[in-house]
Tab-separated table of C-alpha atoms in Angstrom:
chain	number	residue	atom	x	y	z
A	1	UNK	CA	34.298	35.400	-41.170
A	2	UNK	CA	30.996	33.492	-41.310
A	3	UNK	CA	33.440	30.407	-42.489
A	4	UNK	CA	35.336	30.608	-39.050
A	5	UNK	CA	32.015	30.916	-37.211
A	6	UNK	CA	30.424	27.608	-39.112
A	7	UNK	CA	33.807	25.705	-38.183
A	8	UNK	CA	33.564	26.971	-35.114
A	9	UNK	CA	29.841	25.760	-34.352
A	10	UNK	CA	30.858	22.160	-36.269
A	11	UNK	CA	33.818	22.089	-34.018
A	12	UNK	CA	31.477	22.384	-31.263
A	13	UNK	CA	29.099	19.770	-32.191
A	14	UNK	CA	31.887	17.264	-32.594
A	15	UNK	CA	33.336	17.868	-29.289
A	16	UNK	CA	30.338	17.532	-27.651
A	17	UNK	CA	28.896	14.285	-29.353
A	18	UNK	CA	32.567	12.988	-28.470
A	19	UNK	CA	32.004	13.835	-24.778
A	20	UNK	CA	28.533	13.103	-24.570
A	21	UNK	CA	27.883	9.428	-26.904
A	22	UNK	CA	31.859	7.670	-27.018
A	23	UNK	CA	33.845	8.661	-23.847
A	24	UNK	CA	33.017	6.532	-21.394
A	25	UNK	CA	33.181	7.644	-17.694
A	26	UNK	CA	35.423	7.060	-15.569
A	27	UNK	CA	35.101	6.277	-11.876
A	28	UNK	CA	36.818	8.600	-9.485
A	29	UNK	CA	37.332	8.324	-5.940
A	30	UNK	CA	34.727	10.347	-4.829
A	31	UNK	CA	32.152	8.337	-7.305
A	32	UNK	CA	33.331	5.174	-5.556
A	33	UNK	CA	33.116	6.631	-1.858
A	34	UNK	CA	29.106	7.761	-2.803
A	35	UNK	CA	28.388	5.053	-4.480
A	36	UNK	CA	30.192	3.053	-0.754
A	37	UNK	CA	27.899	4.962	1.600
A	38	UNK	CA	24.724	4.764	-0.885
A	39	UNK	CA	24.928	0.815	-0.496
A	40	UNK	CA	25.876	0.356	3.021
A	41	UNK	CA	22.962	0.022	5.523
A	42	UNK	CA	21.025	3.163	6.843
A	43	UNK	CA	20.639	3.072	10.544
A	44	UNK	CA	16.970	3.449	11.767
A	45	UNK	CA	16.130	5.130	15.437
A	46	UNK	CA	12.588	5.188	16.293
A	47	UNK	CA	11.405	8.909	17.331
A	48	UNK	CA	7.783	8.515	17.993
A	49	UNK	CA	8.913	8.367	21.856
A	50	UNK	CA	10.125	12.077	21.464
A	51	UNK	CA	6.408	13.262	20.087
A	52	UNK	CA	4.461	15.210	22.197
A	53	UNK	CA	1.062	14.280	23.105
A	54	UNK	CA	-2.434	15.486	21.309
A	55	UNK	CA	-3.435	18.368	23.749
A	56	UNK	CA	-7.452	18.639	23.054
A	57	UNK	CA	-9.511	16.870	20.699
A	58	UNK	CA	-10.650	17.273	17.091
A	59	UNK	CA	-13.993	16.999	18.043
């Protein structure tokens, strides 16, 4: 039994390093589509118009 376990747990650590250090990623749609909006422009509108006004003073 504590053979099966130790396979298991080596088995493990070689699918992970696989995953983790030589896969390399692939792009997906939805990676491309983020990655489309991320670089595109923002569009600014100024709000300070829509601020109320100080009532009193700090004084």
């Amino acid at each position: 039994m504590p053979y099966l376990f130790g396979g298991l747990v080596v088995l493990n650590a070689i699918t992970l390093g696989y995953y983790l250090f030589l896969q390399q990623p692939s792009t997906t749609q939805t990676l491309k589509a983020a990655k489309d909006d991320i670089t595109q422009p923002l569009t600014f509108a100024n709000s300070a118009k829509y601020i109320p006004p100080i009532i009193g003073n700090r004084e």
